[in-house]
Coordinates of N, CA, C and O in Angstrom, one line a residue:
M165 N -12.1 73.2 -71.7 CA -12.7 72.0 -71.0 C -13.8 72.4 -70.1 O -13.7 73.4 -69.4
G166 N -14.7 71.5 -70.0 CA -15.9 71.7 -69.1 C -15.6 71.4 -67.6 O -14.5 70.9 -67.3
E167 N -16.5 71.8 -66.8 CA -16.3 71.6 -65.3 C -16.2 70.1 -64.9 O -15.6 69.8 -63.9
T168 N -16.8 69.2 -65.7 CA -16.8 67.8 -65.4 C -15.6 67.0 -65.9 O -15.5 65.9 -65.7
D169 N -14.7 67.7 -66.7 CA -13.6 67.0 -67.3 C -12.6 66.6 -66.1 O -12.4 67.4 -65.2
V170 N -12.1 65.4 -66.3 CA -11.1 64.9 -65.3 C -9.7 65.3 -65.7 O -9.4 65.1 -66.9
H171 N -8.9 65.7 -64.8 CA -7.5 66.0 -65.1 C -6.7 64.9 -64.4 O -6.5 65.0 -63.2
W172 N -6.2 64.0 -65.2 CA -5.5 62.9 -64.7 C -4.0 63.3 -64.4 O -3.4 64.0 -65.2
P173 N -3.5 62.8 -63.3 CA -2.1 63.2 -63.0 C -1.2 62.5 -64.0 O -1.4 61.4 -64.4
V174 N -0.2 63.2 -64.4 CA 0.8 62.7 -65.4 C 2.0 62.1 -64.6 O 2.6 62.9 -63.8
P175 N 2.3 60.9 -64.8 CA 3.4 60.3 -64.0 C 4.7 60.8 -64.4 O 5.0 61.1 -65.5
P176 N 5.6 60.9 -63.4 CA 7.0 61.3 -63.7 C 7.7 60.2 -64.5 O 7.2 59.1 -64.6
H177 N 8.8 60.5 -65.0 CA 9.5 59.6 -65.9 C 9.7 58.2 -65.3 O 9.5 57.2 -65.9
N178 N 10.1 58.2 -64.0 CA 10.3 56.9 -63.3 C 9.1 56.4 -62.5 O 9.2 55.5 -61.6
G179 N 8.0 57.0 -62.7 CA 6.8 56.6 -62.0 C 6.6 57.4 -60.7 O 7.5 58.2 -60.3
F180 N 5.5 57.3 -60.1 CA 5.2 58.0 -58.9 C 5.9 57.4 -57.7 O 6.2 56.2 -57.7
T181 N 6.2 58.2 -56.7 CA 6.7 57.7 -55.4 C 5.6 58.1 -54.3 O 4.7 58.9 -54.6
F182 N 5.8 57.6 -53.1 CA 4.9 57.9 -52.1 C 5.0 59.4 -51.8 O 3.9 60.1 -51.5
D183 N 6.1 60.0 -51.9 CA 6.3 61.5 -51.7 C 5.4 62.3 -52.7 O 4.8 63.3 -52.4
D184 N 5.5 61.8 -54.0 CA 4.7 62.4 -55.0 C 3.2 62.3 -54.7 O 2.4 63.3 -54.8
M185 N 2.8 61.2 -54.2 CA 1.4 60.9 -53.9 C 1.0 61.9 -52.7 O -0.1 62.5 -52.8
Q186 N 1.8 62.0 -51.7 CA 1.5 62.8 -50.6 C 1.4 64.3 -51.0 O 0.7 65.1 -50.4
A187 N 2.3 64.7 -51.9 CA 2.4 66.1 -52.3 C 1.2 66.6 -53.1 O 0.9 67.8 -53.2
S188 N 0.5 65.6 -53.8 CA -0.7 66.0 -54.6 C -1.9 66.2 -53.8 O -2.4 65.2 -53.1
R189 N -2.4 67.4 -53.8 CA -3.7 67.7 -53.0 C -4.9 67.3 -53.8 O -6.0 67.3 -53.3
D190 N -4.7 67.0 -55.1 CA -5.9 66.7 -56.0 C -6.3 65.3 -55.9 O -7.3 64.9 -56.5
L191 N -5.5 64.4 -55.3 CA -5.8 63.0 -55.3 C -6.9 62.6 -54.3 O -7.0 63.2 -53.2
S192 N -7.7 61.6 -54.6 CA -8.7 61.1 -53.7 C -8.0 60.4 -52.6 O -6.9 59.9 -52.7
R193 N -8.7 60.3 -51.5 CA -8.2 59.5 -50.3 C -8.1 58.1 -50.7 O -7.3 57.3 -50.1
R194 N -8.9 57.6 -51.6 CA -8.9 56.2 -52.0 C -8.0 55.9 -53.2 O -8.5 55.5 -54.2
V195 N -6.8 56.2 -53.0 CA -5.8 55.9 -54.0 C -4.6 55.2 -53.4 O -4.2 55.5 -52.2
E196 N -4.0 54.3 -54.1 CA -2.9 53.5 -53.6 C -1.7 53.6 -54.6 O -2.0 53.9 -55.7
L197 N -0.5 53.4 -54.1 CA 0.6 53.4 -55.0 C 1.1 51.9 -55.1 O 1.5 51.3 -54.1
I198 N 1.0 51.4 -56.3 CA 1.4 50.0 -56.6 C 2.3 50.0 -57.8 O 1.9 50.5 -58.9
D199 N 3.6 49.6 -57.6 CA 4.5 49.5 -58.7 C 4.7 50.9 -59.4 O 4.7 51.0 -60.6
A200 N 4.8 51.9 -58.6 CA 5.0 53.3 -59.1 C 3.8 53.9 -59.9 O 4.0 54.9 -60.5
S201 N 2.7 53.2 -59.8 CA 1.5 53.7 -60.5 C 0.4 54.0 -59.4 O 0.3 53.3 -58.4
L202 N -0.4 55.0 -59.7 CA -1.5 55.3 -58.8 C -2.7 54.4 -59.2 O -3.0 54.3 -60.4
V203 N -3.3 53.8 -58.2 CA -4.4 52.9 -58.4 C -5.6 53.5 -57.6 O -5.6 53.7 -56.4
F204 N -6.6 53.9 -58.4 CA -7.8 54.5 -57.9 C -8.8 53.4 -57.6 O -9.0 52.6 -58.5
T205 N -9.4 53.4 -56.5 CA -10.4 52.4 -56.2 C -11.8 52.9 -56.4 O -12.1 54.1 -56.3
S206 N -12.6 51.9 -56.8 CA -14.0 52.2 -57.1 C -14.8 52.6 -55.8 O -14.3 52.3 -54.7
P207 N -15.9 53.2 -56.0 CA -16.8 53.4 -54.8 C -17.1 52.1 -54.1 O -17.2 51.1 -54.7
L208 N -17.2 52.2 -52.8 CA -17.3 50.9 -52.0 C -18.8 50.5 -52.0 O -19.7 51.2 -51.9
S209 N -18.9 49.1 -52.0 CA -20.2 48.5 -51.9 C -20.7 48.5 -50.5 O -19.8 48.6 -49.6
A210 N -21.9 48.3 -50.3 CA -22.5 48.1 -48.9 C -21.8 46.9 -48.2 O -21.5 47.0 -47.0
F211 N -21.6 45.8 -48.9 CA -21.0 44.6 -48.4 C -19.6 45.0 -47.9 O -19.2 44.6 -46.8
H212 N -18.8 45.7 -48.7 CA -17.4 46.1 -48.3 C -17.4 47.0 -47.1 O -16.7 46.7 -46.1
V213 N -18.3 48.0 -47.0 CA -18.3 48.9 -45.9 C -18.7 48.2 -44.6 O -18.1 48.3 -43.6
D214 N -19.8 47.4 -44.7 CA -20.3 46.6 -43.6 C -19.2 45.6 -43.1 O -19.1 45.5 -41.9
T215 N -18.5 45.0 -44.0 CA -17.5 44.0 -43.6 C -16.4 44.7 -42.9 O -15.9 44.2 -41.8
V216 N -15.9 45.8 -43.4 CA -14.8 46.6 -42.7 C -15.3 47.0 -41.4 O -14.6 46.9 -40.4
D217 N -16.5 47.6 -41.3 CA -17.0 48.0 -40.0 C -17.1 46.8 -39.0 O -16.7 47.0 -37.8
L218 N -17.6 45.7 -39.4 CA -17.6 44.5 -38.6 C -16.3 44.1 -38.1 O -16.1 43.8 -36.9
L219 N -15.3 44.0 -39.0 CA -13.9 43.6 -38.6 C -13.3 44.6 -37.7 O -12.6 44.2 -36.7
V220 N -13.4 45.9 -38.0 CA -12.8 46.9 -37.1 C -13.4 46.8 -35.7 O -12.6 46.8 -34.7
H221 N -14.7 46.7 -35.6 CA -15.3 46.6 -34.3 C -14.8 45.3 -33.6 O -14.5 45.3 -32.4
G222 N -14.9 44.2 -34.3 CA -14.4 42.9 -33.7 C -13.0 42.9 -33.3 O -12.6 42.4 -32.2
L223 N -12.1 43.5 -34.1 CA -10.7 43.5 -33.7 C -10.4 44.4 -32.5 O -9.6 44.1 -31.7
R224 N -11.2 45.5 -32.4 CA -11.0 46.4 -31.3 C -11.6 45.9 -30.0 O -11.1 46.3 -28.9
S225 N -12.5 45.0 -30.1 CA -13.2 44.5 -28.9 C -12.2 43.7 -27.9 O -12.4 43.6 -26.7
T226 N -11.1 43.1 -28.5 CA -10.2 42.4 -27.7 C -8.8 42.9 -27.9 O -7.8 42.2 -27.6
L227 N -8.6 44.1 -28.3 CA -7.3 44.7 -28.7 C -6.5 44.9 -27.5 O -6.8 45.7 -26.6
P228 N -5.3 44.3 -27.4 CA -4.3 44.6 -26.4 C -3.8 46.0 -26.5 O -3.8 46.5 -27.6
K229 N -3.3 46.6 -25.5 CA -2.8 48.0 -25.5 C -1.6 48.2 -26.4 O -1.4 49.3 -26.8
E230 N -0.9 47.2 -26.8 CA 0.3 47.4 -27.7 C -0.1 47.4 -29.1 O 0.8 47.6 -30.0
F231 N -1.4 47.3 -29.5 CA -1.8 47.4 -30.9 C -2.8 48.5 -31.1 O -3.5 49.0 -30.1
R232 N -3.0 48.8 -32.3 CA -4.0 49.8 -32.7 C -4.6 49.3 -34.1 O -3.9 48.7 -34.9
V233 N -5.9 49.5 -34.3 CA -6.6 49.2 -35.5 C -6.8 50.4 -36.4 O -7.4 51.4 -35.8
R234 N -6.4 50.4 -37.6 CA -6.6 51.5 -38.5 C -7.3 51.0 -39.8 O -7.1 49.9 -40.3
R235 N -8.0 52.0 -40.5 CA -8.6 51.7 -41.8 C -7.7 52.5 -42.8 O -7.4 53.6 -42.6
E236 N -7.5 51.8 -43.9 CA -6.9 52.4 -45.1 C -5.7 53.3 -44.8 O -5.5 54.4 -45.4
I237 N -4.8 52.9 -44.0 CA -3.5 53.6 -43.7 C -2.5 53.1 -44.7 O -2.3 51.9 -44.8
P238 N -1.9 54.0 -45.5 CA -0.8 53.5 -46.4 C 0.3 52.9 -45.7 O 0.8 53.4 -44.7
V239 N 0.8 51.7 -46.2 CA 2.0 51.0 -45.7 C 3.1 51.2 -46.7 O 3.0 50.8 -47.8
I240 N 4.1 52.0 -46.3 CA 5.2 52.3 -47.2 C 6.1 51.1 -47.3 O 7.0 50.9 -46.5
L241 N 5.9 50.3 -48.3 CA 6.7 49.1 -48.5 C 8.1 49.4 -49.1 O 9.1 48.8 -48.8
D242 N 8.1 50.4 -50.0 CA 9.3 50.9 -50.6 C 8.9 52.2 -51.4 O 7.8 52.6 -51.3
R243 N 9.8 52.9 -52.1 CA 9.5 54.2 -52.6 C 8.5 54.1 -53.7 O 7.8 55.1 -54.1
S244 N 8.2 52.9 -54.3 CA 7.2 52.7 -55.4 C 6.0 52.0 -55.0 O 5.1 51.8 -55.8
N245 N 5.8 51.6 -53.7 CA 4.7 50.8 -53.3 C 4.2 51.3 -51.9 O 5.0 51.2 -50.9
A246 N 3.0 51.8 -51.9 CA 2.3 52.2 -50.6 C 0.8 51.8 -50.7 O 0.0 52.6 -50.8
P247 N 0.6 50.5 -50.6 CA -0.8 50.0 -50.6 C -1.5 50.4 -49.3 O -0.8 50.6 -48.3
A248 N -2.8 50.5 -49.3 CA -3.5 50.9 -48.1 C -4.5 49.8 -47.8 O -5.6 49.8 -48.3
P249 N -4.1 48.8 -46.9 CA -5.1 47.7 -46.6 C -6.4 48.3 -46.1 O -6.4 49.3 -45.5
D250 N -7.5 47.5 -46.3 CA -8.8 48.0 -45.8 C -8.8 48.1 -44.3 O -9.3 49.1 -43.8
V251 N -8.1 47.2 -43.6 CA -8.0 47.2 -42.2 C -6.6 46.8 -41.9 O -6.0 45.9 -42.5
T252 N -5.9 47.4 -40.9 CA -4.6 47.1 -40.5 C -4.5 47.1 -39.0 O -5.0 48.0 -38.3
V253 N -3.8 46.1 -38.4 CA -3.5 46.1 -37.0 C -2.0 46.5 -37.0 O -1.1 45.8 -37.5
I254 N -1.8 47.6 -36.3 CA -0.4 48.2 -36.2 C 0.0 48.3 -34.8 O -0.8 48.2 -33.8
S255 N 1.3 48.6 -34.6 CA 1.8 48.9 -33.2 C 1.3 50.2 -32.7 O 1.1 51.1 -33.4
A256 N 1.0 50.2 -31.4 CA 0.3 51.3 -30.8 C 1.2 52.6 -30.8 O 0.7 53.7 -30.7
H257 N 2.5 52.4 -30.9 CA 3.4 53.6 -30.9 C 3.2 54.4 -32.2 O 3.7 55.6 -32.3
V258 N 2.6 53.9 -33.2 CA 2.2 54.7 -34.4 C 1.2 55.7 -34.0 O 0.1 55.3 -33.6
G259 N 1.5 56.9 -34.1 CA 0.6 58.0 -33.6 C -0.8 58.0 -34.3 O -0.9 57.6 -35.5
R260 N -1.8 58.4 -33.6 CA -3.2 58.4 -34.2 C -3.3 59.4 -35.4 O -4.1 59.2 -36.3
D261 N -2.4 60.4 -35.4 CA -2.5 61.4 -36.5 C -1.5 61.0 -37.6 O -1.4 61.7 -38.6
Q262 N -0.7 59.9 -37.4 CA 0.2 59.5 -38.5 C -0.6 59.0 -39.7 O -1.5 58.2 -39.6
L263 N -0.2 59.5 -40.9 CA -0.9 59.2 -42.1 C -0.4 58.0 -42.9 O -1.0 57.7 -43.9
S264 N 0.7 57.4 -42.4 CA 1.2 56.2 -43.0 C 2.0 55.4 -42.0 O 2.2 55.9 -40.9
C265 N 2.4 54.2 -42.4 CA 3.3 53.5 -41.4 C 4.2 52.6 -42.2 O 4.1 52.5 -43.4
E266 N 5.2 52.0 -41.5 CA 6.2 51.1 -42.1 C 5.8 49.7 -41.9 O 5.0 49.3 -41.0
P267 N 6.2 48.8 -42.8 CA 5.9 47.3 -42.6 C 6.2 46.7 -41.3 O 5.5 45.9 -40.8
L268 N 7.3 47.2 -40.6 CA 7.7 46.6 -39.3 C 6.6 46.9 -38.3 O 6.6 46.2 -37.2
D269 N 5.8 47.9 -38.5 CA 4.7 48.3 -37.5 C 3.4 47.6 -37.8 O 2.5 47.7 -37.0
V270 N 3.3 46.8 -38.9 CA 2.1 46.1 -39.3 C 2.1 44.7 -38.8 O 3.1 43.9 -39.1
H271 N 1.1 44.3 -38.1 CA 1.0 42.9 -37.6 C 0.0 42.1 -38.3 O 0.1 40.9 -38.4
L272 N -1.0 42.8 -38.9 CA -2.0 42.1 -39.7 C -2.5 43.1 -40.8 O -2.9 44.2 -40.4
A273 N -2.6 42.7 -42.0 CA -3.1 43.4 -43.1 C -4.3 42.7 -43.6 O -4.3 41.5 -43.8
I274 N -5.5 43.4 -43.8 CA -6.7 42.8 -44.2 C -7.2 43.5 -45.5 O -7.3 44.7 -45.5
E275 N -7.5 42.7 -46.5 CA -8.1 43.2 -47.7 C -9.4 42.6 -47.9 O -9.6 41.3 -47.9
V276 N -10.4 43.4 -48.1 CA -11.8 43.0 -48.5 C -11.9 43.1 -50.0 O -11.8 44.2 -50.5
V277 N -12.1 41.9 -50.6 CA -12.1 41.9 -52.1 C -13.3 42.5 -52.7 O -14.4 42.2 -52.3
S278 N -13.1 43.4 -53.7 CA -14.1 44.0 -54.5 C -13.9 43.6 -55.9 O -12.8 43.2 -56.3
P279 N -14.9 43.7 -56.8 CA -14.7 43.3 -58.2 C -13.5 44.0 -58.8 O -12.7 43.3 -59.6
D280 N -13.3 45.2 -58.6 CA -12.2 45.9 -59.2 C -10.8 45.7 -58.6 O -9.8 46.0 -59.1
S281 N -10.8 45.0 -57.4 CA -9.5 44.8 -56.7 C -9.2 43.3 -56.6 O -8.2 43.0 -55.9
E282 N -10.0 42.5 -57.2 CA -9.8 41.0 -57.0 C -8.4 40.5 -57.3 O -7.8 39.8 -56.4
S283 N -7.8 40.9 -58.4 CA -6.5 40.4 -58.7 C -5.4 41.0 -57.8 O -4.6 40.3 -57.3
R284 N -5.5 42.3 -57.5 CA -4.6 42.9 -56.5 C -4.7 42.3 -55.2 O -3.6 42.0 -54.5
D285 N -5.9 42.0 -54.7 CA -6.1 41.5 -53.3 C -5.7 40.0 -53.2 O -5.4 39.6 -52.1
R286 N -5.8 39.3 -54.3 CA -5.4 37.9 -54.3 C -4.0 37.6 -54.6 O -3.5 36.6 -54.1
T287 N -3.3 38.4 -55.4 CA -2.0 38.1 -55.8 C -1.0 39.2 -55.5 O 0.0 39.0 -54.8
T288 N -1.2 40.4 -56.1 CA -0.2 41.4 -56.0 C 0.1 41.9 -54.5 O 1.2 41.9 -54.1
K289 N -1.0 42.2 -53.8 CA -0.8 42.7 -52.4 C -0.2 41.6 -51.5 O 0.7 41.9 -50.7
P290 N -0.8 40.4 -51.5 CA -0.2 39.4 -50.6 C 1.3 39.2 -50.8 O 2.1 39.0 -49.9
Y291 N 1.7 39.1 -52.1 CA 3.1 39.0 -52.5 C 3.9 40.1 -51.9 O 4.9 39.9 -51.2
K292 N 3.5 41.3 -52.1 CA 4.2 42.5 -51.6 C 4.2 42.5 -50.1 O 5.3 42.8 -49.5
Y293 N 3.1 42.2 -49.4 CA 3.1 42.2 -48.0 C 4.0 41.2 -47.4 O 4.7 41.4 -46.4
G294 N 4.0 40.0 -48.0 CA 4.9 38.9 -47.6 C 6.4 39.3 -47.7 O 7.2 39.1 -46.8
R295 N 6.7 39.8 -48.9 CA 8.1 40.2 -49.1 C 8.6 41.3 -48.1 O 9.7 41.4 -47.8
A296 N 7.6 42.1 -47.7 CA 7.9 43.2 -46.7 C 8.0 42.7 -45.3 O 8.4 43.4 -44.4
G297 N 7.6 41.4 -45.1 CA 7.7 40.8 -43.7 C 6.5 41.0 -42.9 O 6.6 40.8 -41.6
I298 N 5.3 41.4 -43.4 CA 4.1 41.5 -42.6 C 3.7 40.1 -42.2 O 3.4 39.3 -43.0
P299 N 3.6 39.8 -40.9 CA 3.4 38.4 -40.4 C 2.0 37.8 -40.7 O 2.0 36.6 -40.8
H300 N 1.0 38.6 -40.8 CA -0.4 38.0 -40.9 C -1.1 38.8 -42.0 O -1.1 40.0 -42.1
F301 N -1.9 38.0 -42.8 CA -2.7 38.6 -43.9 C -4.0 37.9 -43.9 O -4.1 36.6 -43.8
W302 N -5.1 38.6 -44.0 CA -6.4 38.1 -44.2 C -7.0 38.6 -45.5 O -6.9 39.8 -45.8
R303 N -7.6 37.7 -46.3 CA -8.3 38.1 -47.5 C -9.8 37.7 -47.3 O -10.1 36.6 -46.9
V304 N -10.6 38.7 -47.4 CA -12.0 38.6 -47.1 C -12.9 38.7 -48.4 O -12.7 39.6 -49.1
E305 N -13.7 37.7 -48.6 CA -14.6 37.7 -49.8 C -16.0 37.4 -49.3 O -16.2 37.0 -48.2
R306 N -16.9 37.5 -50.3 CA -18.3 37.1 -50.0 C -18.3 35.5 -49.9 O -17.7 34.9 -50.7
D307 N -19.1 35.0 -49.0 CA -19.3 33.6 -48.9 C -20.2 33.2 -50.1 O -20.6 34.0 -50.9
G308 N -20.6 31.9 -50.2 CA -21.4 31.4 -51.3 C -22.8 32.0 -51.4 O -23.3 32.1 -52.5
T309 N -23.3 32.6 -50.3 CA -24.6 33.2 -50.4 C -24.5 34.7 -50.8 O -25.5 35.3 -51.2
G310 N -23.3 35.2 -50.7 CA -23.1 36.6 -51.1 C -23.4 37.6 -50.0 O -23.3 38.8 -50.2
R311 N -23.9 37.1 -48.8 CA -24.3 38.0 -47.8 C -23.3 38.1 -46.6 O -23.3 39.1 -46.0
K312 N -22.6 37.1 -46.4 CA -21.6 37.0 -45.3 C -20.2 37.0 -45.7 O -19.9 36.5 -46.8
P313 N -19.3 37.5 -44.9 CA -17.9 37.4 -45.3 C -17.3 36.0 -45.0 O -17.7 35.3 -44.1
L314 N -16.4 35.7 -45.9 CA -15.6 34.5 -45.8 C -14.1 34.9 -45.6 O -13.6 35.6 -46.5
V315 N -13.5 34.6 -44.5 CA -12.2 35.1 -44.2 C -11.1 34.0 -44.4 O -11.2 32.9 -43.8
H316 N -10.2 34.3 -45.3 CA -9.0 33.4 -45.5 C -7.9 34.0 -44.7 O -7.5 35.1 -44.9
V317 N -7.3 33.1 -43.8 CA -6.3 33.5 -42.9 C -4.9 33.0 -43.4 O -4.8 31.8 -43.7
Y318 N -3.9 33.8 -43.4 CA -2.6 33.5 -43.9 C -1.6 33.9 -42.9 O -1.7 34.9 -42.2
E319 N -0.5 33.1 -42.7 CA 0.6 33.4 -41.9 C 1.9 33.3 -42.7 O 2.0 32.5 -43.6
L320 N 2.8 34.3 -42.4 CA 4.0 34.4 -43.2 C 5.0 33.3 -42.8 O 5.3 33.0 -41.7
D321 N 5.5 32.6 -43.9 CA 6.6 31.7 -43.7 C 7.9 32.5 -43.7 O 8.2 33.2 -44.7
P322 N 8.7 32.6 -42.6 CA 9.8 33.5 -42.6 C 10.9 33.2 -43.5 O 11.7 34.0 -43.9
I323 N 11.0 31.9 -43.9 CA 12.1 31.5 -44.8 C 11.8 32.0 -46.3 O 12.6 32.6 -46.9
T324 N 10.6 31.6 -46.7 CA 10.2 31.9 -48.1 C 9.6 33.3 -48.3 O 9.5 33.9 -49.4
R325 N 9.2 33.9 -47.1 CA 8.6 35.2 -47.1 C 7.3 35.2 -48.0 O 7.0 36.2 -48.7
A326 N 6.7 34.1 -47.9 CA 5.4 33.9 -48.7 C 4.4 33.4 -47.6 O 4.7 32.8 -46.6
Y327 N 3.1 33.7 -47.9 CA 2.0 33.3 -47.0 C 1.6 31.9 -47.1 O 1.5 31.4 -48.2
V328 N 1.3 31.3 -46.0 CA 0.8 29.9 -45.9 C -0.7 30.0 -45.4 O -1.0 30.7 -44.4
H329 N -1.6 29.4 -46.2 CA -3.0 29.5 -45.8 C -3.2 28.6 -44.6 O -2.9 27.4 -44.5
T330 N -3.8 29.2 -43.5 CA -3.9 28.5 -42.2 C -5.4 28.3 -41.9 O -5.7 27.6 -40.9
G331 N -6.3 28.8 -42.7 CA -7.7 28.5 -42.4 C -8.7 29.4 -43.2 O -8.4 30.5 -43.6
M332 N -10.0 28.9 -43.3 CA -11.1 29.6 -43.8 C -12.1 29.7 -42.7 O -12.5 28.7 -42.1
H333 N -12.7 30.9 -42.5 CA -13.7 31.1 -41.5 C -14.9 31.7 -42.1 O -14.9 32.7 -42.7
R334 N -16.1 31.0 -41.8 CA -17.3 31.4 -42.4 C -18.3 32.1 -41.4 O -18.7 33.2 -41.7
D335 N -18.5 31.5 -40.3 CA -19.5 32.1 -39.4 C -18.8 32.9 -38.2 O -19.4 33.8 -37.7
R336 N -17.6 32.5 -37.9 CA -16.9 33.1 -36.8 C -15.4 33.0 -37.1 O -14.9 32.0 -37.6
I337 N -14.6 34.0 -36.9 CA -13.2 33.9 -37.0 C -12.6 34.0 -35.6 O -12.9 35.0 -34.8
K338 N -12.0 32.9 -35.2 CA -11.4 32.8 -33.9 C -9.9 32.4 -34.1 O -9.7 31.2 -34.5
V339 N -9.0 33.3 -33.8 CA -7.6 33.0 -34.0 C -6.8 33.6 -32.8 O -7.3 34.4 -32.0
D340 N -5.6 33.1 -32.6 CA -4.8 33.6 -31.5 C -3.6 34.5 -32.0 O -2.8 34.9 -31.2
K341 N -3.5 34.7 -33.3 CA -2.4 35.6 -33.8 C -3.0 36.6 -34.7 O -3.8 36.3 -35.5
P342 N -2.5 37.9 -34.6 CA -1.5 38.4 -33.8 C -1.8 38.6 -32.3 O -0.9 38.9 -31.5
Y343 N -3.1 38.4 -32.0 CA -3.5 38.4 -30.6 C -4.9 37.6 -30.6 O -5.3 37.2 -31.6
A344 N -5.4 37.4 -29.4 CA -6.7 36.6 -29.4 C -7.8 37.4 -30.0 O -8.2 38.5 -29.5
I345 N -8.3 36.9 -31.1 CA -9.4 37.6 -31.9 C -10.6 36.6 -32.0 O -10.4 35.4 -32.3
D346 N -11.8 37.1 -31.8 CA -13.0 36.3 -31.9 C -14.1 37.3 -32.4 O -14.5 38.2 -31.7
V347 N -14.4 37.1 -33.7 CA -15.4 37.9 -34.4 C -16.5 37.1 -34.9 O -16.3 36.1 -35.7
D348 N -17.8 37.4 -34.6 CA -18.9 36.7 -35.1 C -19.2 37.3 -36.5 O -19.7 38.4 -36.6
L349 N -18.9 36.6 -37.5 CA -19.1 37.0 -38.9 C -20.6 37.1 -39.3 O -20.9 37.8 -40.2
T350 N -21.4 36.4 -38.6 CA -22.9 36.4 -38.9 C -23.5 37.7 -38.5 O -24.6 38.0 -38.9
A351 N -22.8 38.4 -37.6 CA -23.3 39.7 -37.1 C -23.5 40.7 -38.3 O -24.2 41.8 -38.1
I352 N -22.9 40.5 -39.4 CA -23.0 41.4 -40.5 C -24.5 41.5 -41.0 O -24.9 42.6 -41.5
E353 N -25.3 40.5 -40.8 CA -26.7 40.5 -41.1 C -27.5 41.5 -40.3 O -28.5 41.9 -40.7
E354 N -26.9 41.9 -39.2 CA -27.6 42.9 -38.3 C -27.2 44.3 -38.6 O -27.8 45.3 -38.1
L355 N -26.2 44.5 -39.5 CA -25.7 45.9 -39.8 C -26.7 46.5 -40.8 O -27.3 45.9 -41.6

């Protein structure tokens, strides 16, 4: 085989677990565990990177001391599922060097939709986050112009453990849960 040949990991009989994923040094940092399968994500677009930067900065600007904002930290939902939201608001007691977290420590999971992740970000992940009890979920897509983010905000119904859509935010996202957040979404044009 040539130097450019890819060596794909062979799944165990019952599929991958988070421990398998962590044990493999050959995996990209941009891989998630969904339904015991490894999901490799495509290279990020400028829109995706800029949107994540904008949200991280905005979330941190009013962040209470009991929370922390992280990028792409795997959330261990169960032994076969460890998705890594693009942005996560977690409890501050989760150490800065900790490489994963539990659903009980997650207060907000944010997914920025890319062409290769559209189905997962719209259906699979919100379903799994809701079943795991994560109280808040945002799905971020391009607005009609394709230049600015459009943020869909969801809150968990504790009875059904499904998300309820509570709003769409185009120019500014201003919410009070999980804490007071105010982000100017038009600022992406300055990045």
